[in-house]
PDB file of C-alpha atoms in Angstrom:
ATOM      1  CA  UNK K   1      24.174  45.862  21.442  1.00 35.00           C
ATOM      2  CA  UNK K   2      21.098  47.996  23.006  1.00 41.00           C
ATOM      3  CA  UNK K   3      18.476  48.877  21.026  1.00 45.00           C
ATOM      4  CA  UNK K   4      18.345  51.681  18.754  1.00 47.00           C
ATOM      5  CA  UNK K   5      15.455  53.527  17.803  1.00 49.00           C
ATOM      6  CA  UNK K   6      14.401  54.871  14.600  1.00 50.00           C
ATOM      7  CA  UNK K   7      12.660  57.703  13.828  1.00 54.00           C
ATOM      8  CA  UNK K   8       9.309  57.461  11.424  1.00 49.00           C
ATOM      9  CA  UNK K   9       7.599  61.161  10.958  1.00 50.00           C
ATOM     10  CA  UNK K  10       4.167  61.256   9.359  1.00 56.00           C
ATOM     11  CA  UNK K  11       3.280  64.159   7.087  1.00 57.00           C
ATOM     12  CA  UNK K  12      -0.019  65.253   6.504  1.00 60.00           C
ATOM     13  CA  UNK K  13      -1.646  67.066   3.508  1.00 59.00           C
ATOM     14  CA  UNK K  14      -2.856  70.123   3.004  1.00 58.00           C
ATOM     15  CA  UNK K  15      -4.579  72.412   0.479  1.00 51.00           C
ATOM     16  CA  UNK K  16      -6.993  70.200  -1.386  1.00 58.00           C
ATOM     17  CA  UNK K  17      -9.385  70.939  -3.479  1.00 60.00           C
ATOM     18  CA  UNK K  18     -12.944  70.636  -2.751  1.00 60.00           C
ATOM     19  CA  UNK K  19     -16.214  69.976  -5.218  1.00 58.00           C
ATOM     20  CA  UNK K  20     -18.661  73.215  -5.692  1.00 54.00           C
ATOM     21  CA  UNK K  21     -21.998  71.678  -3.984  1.00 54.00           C
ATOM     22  CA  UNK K  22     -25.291  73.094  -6.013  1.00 42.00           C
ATOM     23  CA  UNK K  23     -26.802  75.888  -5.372  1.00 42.00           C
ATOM     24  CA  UNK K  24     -30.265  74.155  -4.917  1.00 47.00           C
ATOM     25  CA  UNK K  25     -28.728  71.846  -1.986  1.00 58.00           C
ATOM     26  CA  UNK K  26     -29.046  73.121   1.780  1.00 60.00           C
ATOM     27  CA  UNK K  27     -25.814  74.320   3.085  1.00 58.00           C
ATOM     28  CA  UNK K  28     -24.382  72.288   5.754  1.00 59.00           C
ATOM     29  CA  UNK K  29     -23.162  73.750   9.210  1.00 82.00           C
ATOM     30  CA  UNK K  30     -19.739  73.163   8.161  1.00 88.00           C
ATOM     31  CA  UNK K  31     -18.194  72.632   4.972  1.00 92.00           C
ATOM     32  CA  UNK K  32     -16.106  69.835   4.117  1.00 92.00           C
ATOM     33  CA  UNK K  33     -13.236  72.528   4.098  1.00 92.00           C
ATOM     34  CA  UNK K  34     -13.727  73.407   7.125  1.00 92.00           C
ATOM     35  CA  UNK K  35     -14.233  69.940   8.875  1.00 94.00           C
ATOM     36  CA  UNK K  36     -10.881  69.464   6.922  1.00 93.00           C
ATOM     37  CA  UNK K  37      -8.737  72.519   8.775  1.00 93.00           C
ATOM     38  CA  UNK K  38     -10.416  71.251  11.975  1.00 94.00           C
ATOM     39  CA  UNK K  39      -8.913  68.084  11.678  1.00 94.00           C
ATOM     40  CA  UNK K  40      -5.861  69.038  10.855  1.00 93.00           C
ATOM     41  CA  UNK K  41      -5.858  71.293  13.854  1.00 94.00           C
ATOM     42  CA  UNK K  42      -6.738  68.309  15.700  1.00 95.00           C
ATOM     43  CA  UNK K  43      -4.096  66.613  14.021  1.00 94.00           C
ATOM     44  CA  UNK K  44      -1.124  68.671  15.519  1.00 93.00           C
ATOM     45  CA  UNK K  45      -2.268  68.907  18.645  1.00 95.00           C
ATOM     46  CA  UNK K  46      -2.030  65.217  19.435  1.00 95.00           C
ATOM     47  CA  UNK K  47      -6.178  64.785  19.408  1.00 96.00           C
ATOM     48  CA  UNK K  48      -6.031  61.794  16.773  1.00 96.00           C
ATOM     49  CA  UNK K  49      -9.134  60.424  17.695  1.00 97.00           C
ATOM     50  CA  UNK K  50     -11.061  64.073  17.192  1.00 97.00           C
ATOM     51  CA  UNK K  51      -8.881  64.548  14.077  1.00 96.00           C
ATOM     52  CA  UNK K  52     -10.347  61.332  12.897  1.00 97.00           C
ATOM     53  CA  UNK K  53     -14.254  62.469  13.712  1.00 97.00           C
ATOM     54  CA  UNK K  54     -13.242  65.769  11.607  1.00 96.00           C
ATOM     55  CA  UNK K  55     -11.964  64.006   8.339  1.00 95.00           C
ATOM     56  CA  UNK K  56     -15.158  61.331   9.115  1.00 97.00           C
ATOM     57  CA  UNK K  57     -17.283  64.460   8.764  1.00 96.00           C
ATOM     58  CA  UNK K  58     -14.861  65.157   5.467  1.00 94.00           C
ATOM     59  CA  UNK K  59     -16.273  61.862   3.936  1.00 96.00           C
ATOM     60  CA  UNK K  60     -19.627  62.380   4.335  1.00 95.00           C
ATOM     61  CA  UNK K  61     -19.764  65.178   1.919  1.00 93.00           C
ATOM     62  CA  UNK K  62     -17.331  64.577  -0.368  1.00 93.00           C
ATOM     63  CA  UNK K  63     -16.959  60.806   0.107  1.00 94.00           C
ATOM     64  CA  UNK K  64     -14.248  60.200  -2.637  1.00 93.00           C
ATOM     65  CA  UNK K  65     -12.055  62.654  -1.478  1.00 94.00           C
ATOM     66  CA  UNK K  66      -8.787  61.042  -1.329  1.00 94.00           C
ATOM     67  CA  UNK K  67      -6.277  63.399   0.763  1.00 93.00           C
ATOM     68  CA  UNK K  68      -9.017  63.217   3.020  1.00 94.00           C
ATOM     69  CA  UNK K  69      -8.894  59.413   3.006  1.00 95.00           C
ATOM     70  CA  UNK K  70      -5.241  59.569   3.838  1.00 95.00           C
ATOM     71  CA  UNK K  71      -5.159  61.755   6.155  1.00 95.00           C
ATOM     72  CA  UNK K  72      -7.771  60.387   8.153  1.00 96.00           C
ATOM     73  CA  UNK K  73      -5.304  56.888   7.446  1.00 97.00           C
ATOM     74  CA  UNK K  74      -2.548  58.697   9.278  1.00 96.00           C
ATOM     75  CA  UNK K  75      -4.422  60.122  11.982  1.00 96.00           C
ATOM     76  CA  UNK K  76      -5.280  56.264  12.498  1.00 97.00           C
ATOM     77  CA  UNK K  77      -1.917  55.351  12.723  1.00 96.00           C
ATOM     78  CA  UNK K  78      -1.153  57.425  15.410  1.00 95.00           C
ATOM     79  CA  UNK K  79      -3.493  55.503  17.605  1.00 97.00           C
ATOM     80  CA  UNK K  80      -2.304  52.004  16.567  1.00 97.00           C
ATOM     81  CA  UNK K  81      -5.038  51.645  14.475  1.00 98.00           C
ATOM     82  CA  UNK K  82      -2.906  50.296  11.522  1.00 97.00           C
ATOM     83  CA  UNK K  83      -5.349  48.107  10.530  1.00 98.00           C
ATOM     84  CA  UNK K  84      -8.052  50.591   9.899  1.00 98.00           C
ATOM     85  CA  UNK K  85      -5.030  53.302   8.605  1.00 98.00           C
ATOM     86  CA  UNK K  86      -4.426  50.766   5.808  1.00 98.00           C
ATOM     87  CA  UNK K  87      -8.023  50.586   5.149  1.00 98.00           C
ATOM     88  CA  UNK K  88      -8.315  53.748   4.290  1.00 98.00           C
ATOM     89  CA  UNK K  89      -4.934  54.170   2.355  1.00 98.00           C
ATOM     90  CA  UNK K  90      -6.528  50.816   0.420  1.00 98.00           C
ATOM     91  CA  UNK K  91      -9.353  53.335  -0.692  1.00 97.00           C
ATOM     92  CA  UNK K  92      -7.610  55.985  -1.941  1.00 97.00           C
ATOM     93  CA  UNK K  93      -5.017  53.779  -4.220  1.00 98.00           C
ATOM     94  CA  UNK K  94      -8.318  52.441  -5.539  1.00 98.00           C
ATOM     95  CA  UNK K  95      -9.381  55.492  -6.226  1.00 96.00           C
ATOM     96  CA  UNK K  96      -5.809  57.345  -7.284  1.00 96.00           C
ATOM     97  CA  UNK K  97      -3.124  54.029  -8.095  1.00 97.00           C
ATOM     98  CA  UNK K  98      -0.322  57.033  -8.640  1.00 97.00           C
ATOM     99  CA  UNK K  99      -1.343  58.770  -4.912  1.00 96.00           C
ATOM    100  CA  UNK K 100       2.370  58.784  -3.614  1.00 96.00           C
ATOM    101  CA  UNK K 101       1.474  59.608  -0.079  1.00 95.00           C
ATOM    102  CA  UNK K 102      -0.914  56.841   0.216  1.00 96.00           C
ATOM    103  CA  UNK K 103       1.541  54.559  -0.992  1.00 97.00           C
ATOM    104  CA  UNK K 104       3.913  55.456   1.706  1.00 96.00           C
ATOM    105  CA  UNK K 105       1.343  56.061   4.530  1.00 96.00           C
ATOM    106  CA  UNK K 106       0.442  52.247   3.820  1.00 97.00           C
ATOM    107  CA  UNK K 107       3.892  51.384   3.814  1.00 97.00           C
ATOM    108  CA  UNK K 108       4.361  53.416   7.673  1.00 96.00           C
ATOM    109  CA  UNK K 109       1.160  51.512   8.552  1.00 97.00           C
ATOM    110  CA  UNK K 110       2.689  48.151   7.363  1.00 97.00           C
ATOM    111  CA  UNK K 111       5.877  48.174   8.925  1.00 96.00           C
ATOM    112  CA  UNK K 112       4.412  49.202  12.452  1.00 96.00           C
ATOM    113  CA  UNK K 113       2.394  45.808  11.918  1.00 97.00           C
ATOM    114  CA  UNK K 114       5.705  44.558  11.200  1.00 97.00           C
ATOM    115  CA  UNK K 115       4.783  43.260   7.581  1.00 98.00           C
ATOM    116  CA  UNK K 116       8.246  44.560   6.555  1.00 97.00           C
ATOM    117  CA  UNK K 117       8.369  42.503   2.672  1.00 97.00           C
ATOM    118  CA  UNK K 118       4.796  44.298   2.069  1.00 98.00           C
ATOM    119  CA  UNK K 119       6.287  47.642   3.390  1.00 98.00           C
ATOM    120  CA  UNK K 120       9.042  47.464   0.975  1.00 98.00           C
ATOM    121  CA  UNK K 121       6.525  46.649  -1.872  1.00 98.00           C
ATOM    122  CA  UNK K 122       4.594  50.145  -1.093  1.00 98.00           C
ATOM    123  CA  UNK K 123       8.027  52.274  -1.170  1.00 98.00           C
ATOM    124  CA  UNK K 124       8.627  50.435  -3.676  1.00 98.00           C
ATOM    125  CA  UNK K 125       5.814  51.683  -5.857  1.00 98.00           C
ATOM    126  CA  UNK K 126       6.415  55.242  -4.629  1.00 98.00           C
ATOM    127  CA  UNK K 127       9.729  55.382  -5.581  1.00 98.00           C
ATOM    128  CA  UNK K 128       8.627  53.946  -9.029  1.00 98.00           C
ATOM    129  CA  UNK K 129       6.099  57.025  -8.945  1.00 98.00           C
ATOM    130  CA  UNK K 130       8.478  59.678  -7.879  1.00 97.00           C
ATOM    131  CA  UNK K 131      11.787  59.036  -7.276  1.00 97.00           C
ATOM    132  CA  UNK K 132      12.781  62.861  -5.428  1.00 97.00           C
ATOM    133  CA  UNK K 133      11.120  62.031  -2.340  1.00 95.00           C
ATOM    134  CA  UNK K 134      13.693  62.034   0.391  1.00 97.00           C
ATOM    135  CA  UNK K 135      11.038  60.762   2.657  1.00 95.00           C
ATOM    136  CA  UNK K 136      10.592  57.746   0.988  1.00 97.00           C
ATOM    137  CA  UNK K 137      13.823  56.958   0.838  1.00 97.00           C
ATOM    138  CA  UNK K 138      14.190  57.311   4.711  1.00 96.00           C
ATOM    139  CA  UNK K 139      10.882  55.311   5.319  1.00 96.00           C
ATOM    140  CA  UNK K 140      12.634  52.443   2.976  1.00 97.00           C
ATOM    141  CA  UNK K 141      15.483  52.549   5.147  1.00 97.00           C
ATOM    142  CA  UNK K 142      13.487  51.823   8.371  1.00 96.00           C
ATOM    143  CA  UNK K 143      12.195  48.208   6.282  1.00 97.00           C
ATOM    144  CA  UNK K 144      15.742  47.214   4.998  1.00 97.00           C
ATOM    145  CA  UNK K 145      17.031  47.941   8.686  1.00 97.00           C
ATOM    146  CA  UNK K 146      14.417  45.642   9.665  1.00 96.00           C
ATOM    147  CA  UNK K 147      15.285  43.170   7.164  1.00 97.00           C
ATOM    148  CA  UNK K 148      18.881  43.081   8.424  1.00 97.00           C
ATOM    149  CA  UNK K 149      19.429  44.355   4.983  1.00 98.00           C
ATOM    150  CA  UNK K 150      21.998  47.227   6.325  1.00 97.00           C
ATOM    151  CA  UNK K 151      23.931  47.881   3.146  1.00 98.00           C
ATOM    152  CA  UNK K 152      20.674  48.705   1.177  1.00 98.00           C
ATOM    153  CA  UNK K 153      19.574  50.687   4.384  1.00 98.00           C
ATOM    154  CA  UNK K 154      22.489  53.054   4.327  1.00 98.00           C
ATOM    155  CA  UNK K 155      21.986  53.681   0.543  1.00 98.00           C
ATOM    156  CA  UNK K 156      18.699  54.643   0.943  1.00 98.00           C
ATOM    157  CA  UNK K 157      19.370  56.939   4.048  1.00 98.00           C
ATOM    158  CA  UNK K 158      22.287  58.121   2.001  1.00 98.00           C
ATOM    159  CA  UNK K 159      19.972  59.339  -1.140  1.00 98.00           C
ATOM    160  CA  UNK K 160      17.482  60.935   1.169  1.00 98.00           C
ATOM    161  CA  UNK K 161      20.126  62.914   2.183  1.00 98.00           C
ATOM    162  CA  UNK K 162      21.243  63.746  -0.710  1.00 98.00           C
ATOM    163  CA  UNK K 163      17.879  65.017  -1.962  1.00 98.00           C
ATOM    164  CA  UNK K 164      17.539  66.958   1.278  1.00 97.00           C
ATOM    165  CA  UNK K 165      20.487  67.467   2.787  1.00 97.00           C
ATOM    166  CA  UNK K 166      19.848  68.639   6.185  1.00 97.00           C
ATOM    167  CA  UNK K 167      17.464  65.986   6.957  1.00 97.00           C
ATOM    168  CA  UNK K 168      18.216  65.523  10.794  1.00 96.00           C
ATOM    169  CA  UNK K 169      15.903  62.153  11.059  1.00 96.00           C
ATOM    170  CA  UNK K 170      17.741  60.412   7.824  1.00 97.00           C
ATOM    171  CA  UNK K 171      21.275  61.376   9.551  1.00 97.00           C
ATOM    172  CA  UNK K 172      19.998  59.917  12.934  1.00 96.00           C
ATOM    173  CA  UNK K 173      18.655  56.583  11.334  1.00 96.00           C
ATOM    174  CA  UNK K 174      21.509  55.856   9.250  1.00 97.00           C
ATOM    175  CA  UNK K 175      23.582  55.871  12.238  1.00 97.00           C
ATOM    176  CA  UNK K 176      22.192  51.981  13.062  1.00 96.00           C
ATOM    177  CA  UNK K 177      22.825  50.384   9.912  1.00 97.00           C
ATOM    178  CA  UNK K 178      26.624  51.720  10.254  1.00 97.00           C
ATOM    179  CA  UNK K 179      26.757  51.095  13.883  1.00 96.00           C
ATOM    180  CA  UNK K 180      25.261  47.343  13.730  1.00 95.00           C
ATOM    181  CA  UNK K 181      27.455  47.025  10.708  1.00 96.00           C
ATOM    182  CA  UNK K 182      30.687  47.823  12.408  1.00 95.00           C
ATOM    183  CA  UNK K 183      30.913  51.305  10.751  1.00 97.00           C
ATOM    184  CA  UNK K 184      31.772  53.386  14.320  1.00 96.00           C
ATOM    185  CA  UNK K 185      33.055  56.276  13.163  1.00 96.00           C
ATOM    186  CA  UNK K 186      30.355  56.897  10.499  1.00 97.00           C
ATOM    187  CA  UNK K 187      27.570  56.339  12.523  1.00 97.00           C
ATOM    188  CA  UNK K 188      28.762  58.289  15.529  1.00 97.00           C
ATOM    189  CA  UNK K 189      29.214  61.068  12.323  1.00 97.00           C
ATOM    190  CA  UNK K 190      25.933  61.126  11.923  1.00 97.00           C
ATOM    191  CA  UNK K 191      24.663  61.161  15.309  1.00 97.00           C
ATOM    192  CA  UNK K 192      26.817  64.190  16.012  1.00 97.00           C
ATOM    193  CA  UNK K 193      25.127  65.791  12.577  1.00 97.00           C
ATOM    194  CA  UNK K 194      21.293  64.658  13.699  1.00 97.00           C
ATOM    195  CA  UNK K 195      22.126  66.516  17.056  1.00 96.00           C
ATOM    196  CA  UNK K 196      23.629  69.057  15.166  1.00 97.00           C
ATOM    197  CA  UNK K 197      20.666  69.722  12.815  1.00 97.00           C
ATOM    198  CA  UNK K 198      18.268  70.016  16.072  1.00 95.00           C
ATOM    199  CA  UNK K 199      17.535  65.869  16.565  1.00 94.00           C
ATOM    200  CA  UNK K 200      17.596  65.627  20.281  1.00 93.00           C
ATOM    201  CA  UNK K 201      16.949  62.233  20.655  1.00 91.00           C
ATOM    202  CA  UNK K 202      20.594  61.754  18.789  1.00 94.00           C
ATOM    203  CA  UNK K 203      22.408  63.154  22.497  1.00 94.00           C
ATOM    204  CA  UNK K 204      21.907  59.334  23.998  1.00 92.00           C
ATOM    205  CA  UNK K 205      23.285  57.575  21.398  1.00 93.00           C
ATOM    206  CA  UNK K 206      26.595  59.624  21.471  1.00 95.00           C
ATOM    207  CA  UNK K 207      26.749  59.056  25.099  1.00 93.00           C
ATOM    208  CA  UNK K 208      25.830  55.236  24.987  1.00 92.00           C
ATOM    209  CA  UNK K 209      27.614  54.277  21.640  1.00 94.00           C
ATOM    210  CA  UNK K 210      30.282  56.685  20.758  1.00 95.00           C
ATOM    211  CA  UNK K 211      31.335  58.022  24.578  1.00 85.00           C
ATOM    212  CA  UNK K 212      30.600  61.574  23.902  1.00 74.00           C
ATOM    213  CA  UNK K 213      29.128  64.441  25.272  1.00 59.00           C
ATOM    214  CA  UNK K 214      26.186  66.080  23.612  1.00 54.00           C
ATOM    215  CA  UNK K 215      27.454  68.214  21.175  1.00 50.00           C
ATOM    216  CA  UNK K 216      24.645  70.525  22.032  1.00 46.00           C
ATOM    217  CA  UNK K 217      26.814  71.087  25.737  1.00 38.00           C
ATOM    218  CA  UNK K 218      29.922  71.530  24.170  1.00 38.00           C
ATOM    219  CA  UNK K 219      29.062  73.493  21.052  1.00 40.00           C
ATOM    220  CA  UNK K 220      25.940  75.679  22.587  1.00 31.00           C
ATOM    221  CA  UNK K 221      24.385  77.588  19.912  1.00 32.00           C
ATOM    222  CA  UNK K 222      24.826  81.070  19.247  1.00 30.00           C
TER     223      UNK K 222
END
């Protein structure tokens, strides 16, 4: 069979709250808010590495300021620094055990080094922490697909799904475990309801796999 491709998407976080420096200190150029926003700008654009400067700048003033810590883990993901991306997850569970993104992040970070058994270990823990996160329960799906552990993978796709039902990329992903497991039908279902929901990518895979069109060309959208 070809390959099929999940689909990981990182979140990032937003809003946190920063420490009131003292009056008697000097002001710096830019507040740690600031550098914050900056980096998240950075962020979206696709500038990772000058995302990474921004949260850097972050650290210096409030160094134990753990979205910060993980975001600044993400942005190092994205350049295939997943080394230095669990690094900096590492500090922030050390500083917050019950940080659920962290735990997740790491996980990402983990499976892209292909450590799948320490992956599951982090989703895991988050589900332990918070079980209504849909996108944990997609991210534990990408590990028990890479486990060959299909039955467990479509379970978890399946609850993420459930907690948020039109989650395109959980539709999309589930479609492996039922097409390597001999499920057809089901996964070319949920191809067709990825594309549906807006997931692109989900077009080849109903051409290669199922022998349909895109349901995009037959179904255009009013």
């Amino acid at each position: 069979m070809k390959t099929i491709l999940l689909l990981i998407i990182p979140v990032l976080l937003a809003l946190p709250a920063f420490s009131q420096k003292a009056a008697t200190q000097p002001a710096p150029k830019k507040t740690a808010l600031q550098h914050f926003n900056a980096g998240n700008q950075k962020f979206k654009s696709g500038k990772y590495t000058e995302a990474i400067k921004e949260y850097s700048e972050v650290l210096k003033q409030e160094p134990e300021h753990i979205v910060t810590m993980t975001n600044r883990g993400i942005a190092r993901d994205r350049i295939l620094d997943y080394r230095g991306a669990i690094a900096d997850f590492d500090k922030a569970l050390a500083l917050d055990p019950k940080h659920v993104e962290a735990w997740v992040s790491r996980g990402l970070s983990k499976y892209n080094l292909q450590d799948y058994k320490g992956a599951l270990i982090d989703f895991n823990t988050a589900v332990s922490i918070d079980q209504l996160q849909a996108r944990t329960y997609n991210n534990r799906g990408l590990v028990r697909f890479a486990l060959k552990d299909y039955r467990s993978a479509i379970i978890d796709y399946g609850r993420a799904i459930t907690l948020q039902p039109n989650y395109a990329e959980a539709y999309y992903n589930r479609g492996a475990p039922r097409y390597t497991s001999g499920d057809i039908s089901g996964a070319c279902e949920d191809w067709v309801k990825a594309e549906k929901l807006g997931l692109k990518e989900a077009a080849q895979y109903l051409k290669q796999f199922c022998n349909q069109n895109s349901t995009a060309a037959t179904n255009p959208t009013k």
